[in-house]
Structure formats: structure tokens, C-alpha cells
PDB file of C-alpha atoms in Angstrom:
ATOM      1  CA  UNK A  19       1.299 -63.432  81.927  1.00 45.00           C
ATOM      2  CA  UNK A  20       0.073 -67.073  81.860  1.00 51.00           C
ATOM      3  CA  UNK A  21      -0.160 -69.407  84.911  1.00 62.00           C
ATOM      4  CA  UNK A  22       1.842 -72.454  85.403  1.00 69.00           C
ATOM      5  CA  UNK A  23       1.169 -75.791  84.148  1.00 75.00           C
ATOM      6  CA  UNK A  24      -0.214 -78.846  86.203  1.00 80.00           C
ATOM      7  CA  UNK A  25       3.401 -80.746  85.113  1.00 84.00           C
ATOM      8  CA  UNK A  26       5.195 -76.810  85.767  1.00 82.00           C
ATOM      9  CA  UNK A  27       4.057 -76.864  89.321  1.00 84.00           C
ATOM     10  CA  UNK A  28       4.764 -80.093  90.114  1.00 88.00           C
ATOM     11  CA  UNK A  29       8.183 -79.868  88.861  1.00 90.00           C
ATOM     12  CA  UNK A  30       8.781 -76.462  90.551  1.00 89.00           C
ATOM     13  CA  UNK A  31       7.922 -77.914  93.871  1.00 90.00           C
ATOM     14  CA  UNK A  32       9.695 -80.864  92.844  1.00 92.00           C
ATOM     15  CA  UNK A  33      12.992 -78.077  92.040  1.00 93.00           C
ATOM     16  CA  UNK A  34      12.371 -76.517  95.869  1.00 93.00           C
ATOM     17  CA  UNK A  35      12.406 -79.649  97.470  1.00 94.00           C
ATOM     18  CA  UNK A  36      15.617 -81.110  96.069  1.00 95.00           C
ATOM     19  CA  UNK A  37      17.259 -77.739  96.642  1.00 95.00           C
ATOM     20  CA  UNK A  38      16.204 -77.644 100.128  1.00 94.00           C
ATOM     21  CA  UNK A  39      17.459 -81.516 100.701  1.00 93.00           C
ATOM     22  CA  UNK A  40      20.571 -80.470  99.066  1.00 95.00           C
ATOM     23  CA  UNK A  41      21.445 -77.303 101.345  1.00 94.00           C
ATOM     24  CA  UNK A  42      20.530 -78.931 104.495  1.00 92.00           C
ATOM     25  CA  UNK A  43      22.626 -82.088 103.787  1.00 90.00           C
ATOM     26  CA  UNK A  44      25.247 -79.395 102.752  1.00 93.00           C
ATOM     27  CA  UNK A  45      25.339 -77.446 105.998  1.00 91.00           C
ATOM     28  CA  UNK A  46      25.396 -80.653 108.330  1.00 87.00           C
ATOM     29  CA  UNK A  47      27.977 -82.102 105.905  1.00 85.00           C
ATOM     30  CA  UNK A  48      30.361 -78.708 107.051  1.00 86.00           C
ATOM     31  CA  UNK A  49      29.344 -78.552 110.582  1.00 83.00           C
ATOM     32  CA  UNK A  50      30.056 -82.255 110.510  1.00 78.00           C
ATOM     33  CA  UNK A  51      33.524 -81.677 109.436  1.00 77.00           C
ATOM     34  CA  UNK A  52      34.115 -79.376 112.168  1.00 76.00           C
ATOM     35  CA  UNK A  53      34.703 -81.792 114.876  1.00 73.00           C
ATOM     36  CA  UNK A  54      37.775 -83.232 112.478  1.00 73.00           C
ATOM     37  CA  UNK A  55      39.237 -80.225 110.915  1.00 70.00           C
ATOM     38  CA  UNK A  56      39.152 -78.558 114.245  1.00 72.00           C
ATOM     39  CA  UNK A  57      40.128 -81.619 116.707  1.00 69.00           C
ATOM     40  CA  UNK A  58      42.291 -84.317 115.076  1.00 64.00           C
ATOM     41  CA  UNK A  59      44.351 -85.405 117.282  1.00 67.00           C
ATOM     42  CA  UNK A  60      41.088 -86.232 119.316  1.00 64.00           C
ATOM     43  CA  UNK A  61      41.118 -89.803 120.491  1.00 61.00           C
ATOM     44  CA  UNK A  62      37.703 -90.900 119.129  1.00 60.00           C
ATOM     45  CA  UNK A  63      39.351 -90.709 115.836  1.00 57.00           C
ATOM     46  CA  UNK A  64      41.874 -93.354 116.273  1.00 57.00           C
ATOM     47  CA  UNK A  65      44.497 -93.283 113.307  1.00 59.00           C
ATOM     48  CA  UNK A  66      42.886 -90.633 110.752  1.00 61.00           C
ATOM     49  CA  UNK A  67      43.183 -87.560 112.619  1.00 58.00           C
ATOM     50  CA  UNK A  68      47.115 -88.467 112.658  1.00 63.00           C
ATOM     51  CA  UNK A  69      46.843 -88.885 108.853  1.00 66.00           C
ATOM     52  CA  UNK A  70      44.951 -85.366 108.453  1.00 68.00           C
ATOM     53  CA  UNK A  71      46.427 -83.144 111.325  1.00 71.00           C
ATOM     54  CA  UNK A  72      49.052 -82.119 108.440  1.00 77.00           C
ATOM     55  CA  UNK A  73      46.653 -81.025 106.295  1.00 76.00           C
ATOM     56  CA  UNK A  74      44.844 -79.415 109.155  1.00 79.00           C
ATOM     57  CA  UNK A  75      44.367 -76.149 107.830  1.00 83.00           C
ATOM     58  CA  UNK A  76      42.985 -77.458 104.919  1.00 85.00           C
ATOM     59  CA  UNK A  77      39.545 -79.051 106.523  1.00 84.00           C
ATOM     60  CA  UNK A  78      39.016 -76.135 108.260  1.00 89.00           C
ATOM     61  CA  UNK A  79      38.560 -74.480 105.041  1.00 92.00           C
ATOM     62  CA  UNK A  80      36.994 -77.218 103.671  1.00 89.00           C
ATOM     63  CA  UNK A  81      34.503 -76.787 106.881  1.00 90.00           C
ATOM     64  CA  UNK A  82      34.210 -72.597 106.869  1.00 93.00           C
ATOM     65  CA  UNK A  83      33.072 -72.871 102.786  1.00 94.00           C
ATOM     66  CA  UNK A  84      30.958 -75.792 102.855  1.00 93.00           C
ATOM     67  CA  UNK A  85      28.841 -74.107 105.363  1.00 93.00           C
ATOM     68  CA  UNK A  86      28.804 -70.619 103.586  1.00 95.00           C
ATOM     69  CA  UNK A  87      27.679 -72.956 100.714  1.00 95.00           C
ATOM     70  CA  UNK A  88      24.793 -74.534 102.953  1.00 94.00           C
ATOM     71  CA  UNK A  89      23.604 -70.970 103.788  1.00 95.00           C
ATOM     72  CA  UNK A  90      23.671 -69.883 100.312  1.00 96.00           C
ATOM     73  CA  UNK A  91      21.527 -72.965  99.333  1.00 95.00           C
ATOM     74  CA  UNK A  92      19.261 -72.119 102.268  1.00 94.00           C
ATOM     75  CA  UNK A  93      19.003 -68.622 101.118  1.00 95.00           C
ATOM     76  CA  UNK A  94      18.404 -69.751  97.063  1.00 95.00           C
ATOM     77  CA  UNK A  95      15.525 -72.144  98.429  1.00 94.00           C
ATOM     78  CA  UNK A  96      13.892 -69.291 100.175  1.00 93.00           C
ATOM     79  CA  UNK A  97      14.372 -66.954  96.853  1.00 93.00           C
ATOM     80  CA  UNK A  98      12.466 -69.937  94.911  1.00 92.00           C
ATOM     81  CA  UNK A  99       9.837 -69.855  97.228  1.00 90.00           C
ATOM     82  CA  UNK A 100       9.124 -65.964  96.751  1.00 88.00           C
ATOM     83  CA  UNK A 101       9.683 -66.471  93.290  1.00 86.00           C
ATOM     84  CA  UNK A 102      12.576 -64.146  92.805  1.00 89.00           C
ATOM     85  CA  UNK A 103      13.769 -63.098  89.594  1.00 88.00           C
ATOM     86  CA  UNK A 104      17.266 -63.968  90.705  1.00 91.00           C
ATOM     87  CA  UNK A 105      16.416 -67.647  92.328  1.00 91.00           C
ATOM     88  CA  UNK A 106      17.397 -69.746  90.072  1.00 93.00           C
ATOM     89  CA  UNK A 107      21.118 -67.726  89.008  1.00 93.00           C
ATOM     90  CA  UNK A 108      21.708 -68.316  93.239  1.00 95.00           C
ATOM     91  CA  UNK A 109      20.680 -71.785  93.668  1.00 95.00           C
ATOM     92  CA  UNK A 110      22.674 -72.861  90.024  1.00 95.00           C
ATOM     93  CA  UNK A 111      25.711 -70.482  92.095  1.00 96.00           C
ATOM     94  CA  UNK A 112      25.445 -72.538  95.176  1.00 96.00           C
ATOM     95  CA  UNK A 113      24.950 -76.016  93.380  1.00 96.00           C
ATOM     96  CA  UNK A 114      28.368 -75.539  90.536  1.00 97.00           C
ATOM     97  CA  UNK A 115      30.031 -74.358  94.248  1.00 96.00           C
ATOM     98  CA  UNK A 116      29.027 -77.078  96.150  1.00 94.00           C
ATOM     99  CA  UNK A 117      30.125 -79.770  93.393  1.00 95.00           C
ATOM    100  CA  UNK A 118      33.447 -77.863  93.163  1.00 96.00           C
ATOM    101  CA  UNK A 119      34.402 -77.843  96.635  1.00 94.00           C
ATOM    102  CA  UNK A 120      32.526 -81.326  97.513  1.00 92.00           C
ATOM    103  CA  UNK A 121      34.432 -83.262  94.361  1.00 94.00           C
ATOM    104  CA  UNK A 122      37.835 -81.701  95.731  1.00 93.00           C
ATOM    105  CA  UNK A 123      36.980 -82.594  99.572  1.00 89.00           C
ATOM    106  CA  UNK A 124      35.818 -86.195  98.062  1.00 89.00           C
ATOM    107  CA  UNK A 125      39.514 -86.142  96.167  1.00 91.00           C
ATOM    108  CA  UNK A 126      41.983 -85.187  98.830  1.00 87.00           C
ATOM    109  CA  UNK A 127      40.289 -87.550 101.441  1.00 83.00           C
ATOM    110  CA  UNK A 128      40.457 -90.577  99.436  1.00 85.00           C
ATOM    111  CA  UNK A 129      43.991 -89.869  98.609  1.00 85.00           C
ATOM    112  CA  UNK A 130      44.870 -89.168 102.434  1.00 78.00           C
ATOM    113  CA  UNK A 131      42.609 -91.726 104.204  1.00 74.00           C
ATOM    114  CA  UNK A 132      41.688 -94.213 101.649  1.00 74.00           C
ATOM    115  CA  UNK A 133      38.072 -93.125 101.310  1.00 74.00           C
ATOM    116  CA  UNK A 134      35.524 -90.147 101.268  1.00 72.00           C
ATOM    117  CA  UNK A 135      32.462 -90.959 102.921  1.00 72.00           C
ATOM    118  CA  UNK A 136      30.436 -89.487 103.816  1.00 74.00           C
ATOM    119  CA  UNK A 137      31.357 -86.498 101.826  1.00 82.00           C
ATOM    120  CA  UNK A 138      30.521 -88.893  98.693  1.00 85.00           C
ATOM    121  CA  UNK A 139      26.748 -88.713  99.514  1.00 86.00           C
ATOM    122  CA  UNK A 140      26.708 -84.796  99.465  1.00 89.00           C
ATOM    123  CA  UNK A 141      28.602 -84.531  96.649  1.00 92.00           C
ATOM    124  CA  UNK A 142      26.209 -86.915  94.376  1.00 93.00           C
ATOM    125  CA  UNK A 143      22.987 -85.303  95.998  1.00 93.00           C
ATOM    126  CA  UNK A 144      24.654 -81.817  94.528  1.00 96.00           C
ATOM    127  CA  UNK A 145      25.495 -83.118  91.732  1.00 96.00           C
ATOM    128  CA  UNK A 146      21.934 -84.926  91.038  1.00 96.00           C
ATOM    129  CA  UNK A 147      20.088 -81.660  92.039  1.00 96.00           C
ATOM    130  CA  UNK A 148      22.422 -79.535  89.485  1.00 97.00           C
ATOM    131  CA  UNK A 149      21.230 -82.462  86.785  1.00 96.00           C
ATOM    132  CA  UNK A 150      17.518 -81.607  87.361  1.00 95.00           C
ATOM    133  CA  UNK A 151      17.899 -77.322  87.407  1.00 95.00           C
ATOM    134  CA  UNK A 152      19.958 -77.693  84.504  1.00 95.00           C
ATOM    135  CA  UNK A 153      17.440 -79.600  82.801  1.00 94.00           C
ATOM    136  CA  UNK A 154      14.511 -77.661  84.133  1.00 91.00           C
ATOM    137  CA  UNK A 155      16.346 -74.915  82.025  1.00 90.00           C
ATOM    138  CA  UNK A 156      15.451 -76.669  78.639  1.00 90.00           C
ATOM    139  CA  UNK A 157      12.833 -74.216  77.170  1.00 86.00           C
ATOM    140  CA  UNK A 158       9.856 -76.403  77.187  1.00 84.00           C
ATOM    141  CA  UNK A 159      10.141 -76.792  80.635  1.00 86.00           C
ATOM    142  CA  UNK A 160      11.258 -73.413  81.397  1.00 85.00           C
ATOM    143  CA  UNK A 161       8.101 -71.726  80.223  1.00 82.00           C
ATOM    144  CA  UNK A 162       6.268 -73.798  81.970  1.00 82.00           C
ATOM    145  CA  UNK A 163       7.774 -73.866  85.489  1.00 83.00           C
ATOM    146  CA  UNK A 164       8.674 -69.897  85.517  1.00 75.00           C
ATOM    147  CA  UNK A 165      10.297 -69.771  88.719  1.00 77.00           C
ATOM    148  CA  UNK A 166      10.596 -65.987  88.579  1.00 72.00           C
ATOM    149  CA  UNK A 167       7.003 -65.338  87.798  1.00 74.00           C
ATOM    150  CA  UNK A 168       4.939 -64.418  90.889  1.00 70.00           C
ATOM    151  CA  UNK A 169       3.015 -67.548  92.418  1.00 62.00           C
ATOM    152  CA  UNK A 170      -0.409 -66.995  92.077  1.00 56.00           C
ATOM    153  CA  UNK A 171      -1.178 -70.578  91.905  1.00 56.00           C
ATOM    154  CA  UNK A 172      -0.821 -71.153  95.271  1.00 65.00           C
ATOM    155  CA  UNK A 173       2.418 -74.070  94.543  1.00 80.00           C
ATOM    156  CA  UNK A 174       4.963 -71.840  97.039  1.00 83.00           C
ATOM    157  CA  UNK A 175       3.004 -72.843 100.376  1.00 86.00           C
ATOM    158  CA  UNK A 176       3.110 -76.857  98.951  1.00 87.00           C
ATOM    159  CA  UNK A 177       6.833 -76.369  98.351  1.00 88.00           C
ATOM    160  CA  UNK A 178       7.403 -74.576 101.805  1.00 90.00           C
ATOM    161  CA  UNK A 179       5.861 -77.220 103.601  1.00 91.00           C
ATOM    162  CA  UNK A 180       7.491 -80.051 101.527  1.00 91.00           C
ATOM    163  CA  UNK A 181      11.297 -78.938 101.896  1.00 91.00           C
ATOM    164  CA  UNK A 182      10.749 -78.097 105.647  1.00 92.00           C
ATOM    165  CA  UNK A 183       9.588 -81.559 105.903  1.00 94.00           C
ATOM    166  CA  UNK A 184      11.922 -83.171 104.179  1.00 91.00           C
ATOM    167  CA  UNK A 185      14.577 -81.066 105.781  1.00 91.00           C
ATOM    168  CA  UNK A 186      13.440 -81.438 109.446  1.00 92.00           C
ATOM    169  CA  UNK A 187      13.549 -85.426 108.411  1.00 92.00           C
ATOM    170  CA  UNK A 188      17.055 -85.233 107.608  1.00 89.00           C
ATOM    171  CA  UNK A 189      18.333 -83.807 110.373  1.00 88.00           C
ATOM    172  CA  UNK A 190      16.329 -86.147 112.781  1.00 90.00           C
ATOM    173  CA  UNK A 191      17.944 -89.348 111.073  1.00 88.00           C
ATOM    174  CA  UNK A 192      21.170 -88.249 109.484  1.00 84.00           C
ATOM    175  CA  UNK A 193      22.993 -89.432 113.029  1.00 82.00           C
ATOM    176  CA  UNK A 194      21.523 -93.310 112.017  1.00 84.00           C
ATOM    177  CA  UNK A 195      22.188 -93.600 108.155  1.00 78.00           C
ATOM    178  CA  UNK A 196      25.581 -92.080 108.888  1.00 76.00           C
ATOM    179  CA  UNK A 197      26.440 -94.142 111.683  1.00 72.00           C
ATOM    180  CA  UNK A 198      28.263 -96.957 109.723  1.00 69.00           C
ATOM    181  CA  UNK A 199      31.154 -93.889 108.244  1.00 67.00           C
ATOM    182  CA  UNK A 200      30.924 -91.923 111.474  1.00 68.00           C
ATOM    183  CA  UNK A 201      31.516 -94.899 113.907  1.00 69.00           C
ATOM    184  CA  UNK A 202      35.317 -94.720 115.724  1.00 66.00           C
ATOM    185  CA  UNK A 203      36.443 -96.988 118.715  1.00 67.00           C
ATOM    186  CA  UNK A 204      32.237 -97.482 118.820  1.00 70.00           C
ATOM    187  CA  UNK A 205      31.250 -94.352 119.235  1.00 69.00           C
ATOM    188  CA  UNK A 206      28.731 -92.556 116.724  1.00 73.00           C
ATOM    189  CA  UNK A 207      30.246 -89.182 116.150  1.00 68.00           C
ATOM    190  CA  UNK A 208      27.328 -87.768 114.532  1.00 71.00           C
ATOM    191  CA  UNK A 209      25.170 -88.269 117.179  1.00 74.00           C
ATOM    192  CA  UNK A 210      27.537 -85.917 118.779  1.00 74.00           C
ATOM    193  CA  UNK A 211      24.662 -82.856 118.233  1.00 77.00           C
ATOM    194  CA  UNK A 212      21.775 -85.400 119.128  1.00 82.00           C
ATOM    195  CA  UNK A 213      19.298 -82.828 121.403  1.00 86.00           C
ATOM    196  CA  UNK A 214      20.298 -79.857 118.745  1.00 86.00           C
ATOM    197  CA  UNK A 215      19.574 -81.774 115.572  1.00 87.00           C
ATOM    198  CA  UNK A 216      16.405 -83.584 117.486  1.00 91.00           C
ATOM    199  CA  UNK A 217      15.281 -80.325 118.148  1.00 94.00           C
ATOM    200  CA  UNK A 218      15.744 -78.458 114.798  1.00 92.00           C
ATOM    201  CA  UNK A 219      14.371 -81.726 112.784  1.00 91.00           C
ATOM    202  CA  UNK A 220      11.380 -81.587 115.212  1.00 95.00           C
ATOM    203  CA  UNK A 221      10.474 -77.931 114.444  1.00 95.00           C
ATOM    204  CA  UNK A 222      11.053 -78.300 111.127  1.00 93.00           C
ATOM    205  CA  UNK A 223       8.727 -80.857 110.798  1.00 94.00           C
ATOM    206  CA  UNK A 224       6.336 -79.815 112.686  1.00 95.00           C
ATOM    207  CA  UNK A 225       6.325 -76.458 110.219  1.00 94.00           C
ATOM    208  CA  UNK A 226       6.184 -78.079 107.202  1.00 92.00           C
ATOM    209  CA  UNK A 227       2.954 -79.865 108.740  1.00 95.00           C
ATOM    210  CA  UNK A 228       1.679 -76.475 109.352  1.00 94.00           C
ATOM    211  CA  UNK A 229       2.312 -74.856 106.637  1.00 91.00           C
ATOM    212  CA  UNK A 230       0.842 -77.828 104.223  1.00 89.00           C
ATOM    213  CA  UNK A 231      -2.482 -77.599 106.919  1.00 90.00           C
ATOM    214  CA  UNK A 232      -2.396 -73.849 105.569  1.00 87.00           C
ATOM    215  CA  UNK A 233      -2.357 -74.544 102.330  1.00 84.00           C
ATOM    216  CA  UNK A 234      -5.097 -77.265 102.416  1.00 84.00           C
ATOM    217  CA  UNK A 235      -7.410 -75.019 104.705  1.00 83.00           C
ATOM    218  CA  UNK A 236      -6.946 -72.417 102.006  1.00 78.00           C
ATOM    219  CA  UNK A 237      -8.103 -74.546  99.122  1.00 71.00           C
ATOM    220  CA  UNK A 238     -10.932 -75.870 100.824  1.00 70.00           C
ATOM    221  CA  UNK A 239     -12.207 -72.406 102.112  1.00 58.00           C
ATOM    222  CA  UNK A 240     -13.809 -71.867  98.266  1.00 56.00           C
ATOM    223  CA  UNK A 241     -15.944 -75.330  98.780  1.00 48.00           C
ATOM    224  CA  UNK A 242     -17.044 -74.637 101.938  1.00 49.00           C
ATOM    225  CA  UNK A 243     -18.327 -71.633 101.535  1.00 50.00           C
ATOM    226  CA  UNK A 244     -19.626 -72.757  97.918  1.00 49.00           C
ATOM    227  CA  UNK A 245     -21.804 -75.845  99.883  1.00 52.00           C
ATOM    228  CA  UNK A 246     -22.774 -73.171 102.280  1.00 51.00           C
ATOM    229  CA  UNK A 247     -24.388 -70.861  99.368  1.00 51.00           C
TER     230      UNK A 247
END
């Protein structure tokens, strides 16, 4: 069994960290929907919960499988991580599922309310992220990235640390880039959860953090103890 490339780990951690992005910006995308699907004739929404309180029923479906969708992205990033022979079937499962279901949200929206945001910007970050697993499937890539080959090169704690990181960062500033779509009778709806996604971006963070400091305390162990001798 031969090790991964310099260019194979790179692009596996590069695989993790998209994945990760993609799952997270999944689930908030469904919990996000909740407050809508499950409240439209709430005030705050001014004219479009009238136009969707019809099709009700529909967004809360649209809310119950885009999360089960997050959690199976969540649950194909962690599979990549160990290196499972089966990580790559899941995560191309939750990505075909997420594009599905996001370009048929993105659909029926426009046609009821005129526009789609922010369900646009989920749908293209699947959609990018099935691009580059698709491609990482070509064979001379393939071979070189083996994601279900055992890590023994030491990649899995980089991409760990990376897509908490990245992650945690997303759901500390998703309320601000989404603020100009999520904005009605001026208040920012998706600063709704502000202390529950400040506190889950912080943690995150501050794991990925710990997790890199792992990794580089590991891979500097060998040197010390080399200078020492």
C-alpha cells in the first residue's frame, strides 16, 4: 500500500474542508427555514409569509430534509476524516441530495416570492463541492488522494482542524453576510440564534486551533528530540 502524494494530501484536505463548509452551510440553511415554514403569518415577515402560508406544508419539508441532509454531510465529513471505505459513496449521497432538494427549494421560491436567496448560495456551494468530488474521482487523482486508505500520513488531524475552523467561522458570521436577504421591517432574522451560533462558532474555532496545535506539536516532536540526540 503506497502513501499519498504531496498534491493527494493537499487535495484530500482540500475535499474535507469543502465538505465540511458545505454541511454546515446546509444545516443552518434548514434550521434557517424553520422560523418561515413554521411561522408565516409572523409579522416580521411582512407580505411573504402571506404568499407562502399556502404552501406551508411544503417548507416544513423543505426544512425537516435539508437538515437530515446537513447531518448526513456532517456525518460523511467525519467518515473522510477516519478514512472510511464508504466516505466518499456518503458524502457524493449527501451532495446529489442536497443539489436535488436545494435546486427545487431555489425553484418554487422564485416562482412564489420572486426570488431564492439565500437558498441560492447553498445550492451553488453544493453544487461547486459535488464539481470537485466528482473530479477528484478521475483516476489520476483518485490514486493519489485514496480517501479510503488508512491515514498514516498524518493529513486527517490538518483536515480536522481546517473544517472545524472554517465551520466555527461560518456560523459566527453567517448572521452579517446574510443580513441584506434576511432583513424584514429592519430586523435581521438570522441573528435570531445570535448567543447559540456565537457559541457553537466559538467552540468550533477554538477546536480547530487545537487540534492544528496537535498536529504541529506532533511533527515537531521528531526534531526536538533529534537536536536533543
Amino acid at each position: 500500500m503506497t502513501s499519498r502524494t504531496t498534491l493527494g494530501k493537499i487535495l484530500r484536505v482540500l475535499a474535507i474542508v469543502f465538505m465540511a463548509l458545505t454541511a454546515a452551510f446546509t444545516l443552518l440553511g434548514g434550521v434557517g427555514t424553520s422560523c418561515l415554514a413554521f411561522a408565516p403569518d409572523n409579522p416580521s415577515w411582512a407580505d411573504m409569509g402571506s404568499l407562502l402560508a399556502p404552501y406551508q406544508w411544503l417548507y416544513i419539508l423543505f426544512v425537516i430534509v435539508t437538515v437530515i441532509l446537513g447531518v448526513m454531510g456532517i456525518r460523511a465529513v467525519i467518515l473522510l476524516i477516519k478514512s472510511h471505505p464508504n466516505a466518499y459513496r456518503c458524502s457524493l449521497v449527501a451532495l446529489t441530495g442536497g443539489a436535488v432538494v436545494g435546486i427545487i427549494h431555489m425553484l418554487v421560491s422564485r416562482s412564489l416570492r420572486g426570488k431564492s436567496m439565500p437558498v441560492d448560495a447553498v445550492v451553488y456551494t453544493t453544487v461547486l463541492t459535488l464539481l470537485l468530488f466528482l473530479i477528484l474521482r478521475l483516476p489520476g487523482l483518485w490514486q493519489q488522494i485514496r480517501f479510503g486508505q488508512p491515514d498514516s500520513t498524518g493529513t486527517s488531524g490538518t483536515a480536522a482542524g481546517a473544517a472545524l475552523i472554517v465551520s466555527g467561522a461560518l456560523a459566527l458570521t453567517i448572521q452579517y453576510w446574510m443580513a441584506g436577504t434576511h432583513t424584514f421591517n429592519g430586523i435581521n432574522v438570522a441573528d435570531v440564534w445570535h448567543i447559540q451560533l456565537a457559541l457553537i462558532g466559538s467552540l468550533a474555532v477554538l477546536a480547530g486551533i487545537a487540534v492544528l496545535g496537535r498536529v504541529v506539536a506532533r511533527r515537531t516532536e521528531p526534531l526536538a528530540e533529534a537536536s536533543i540526540a
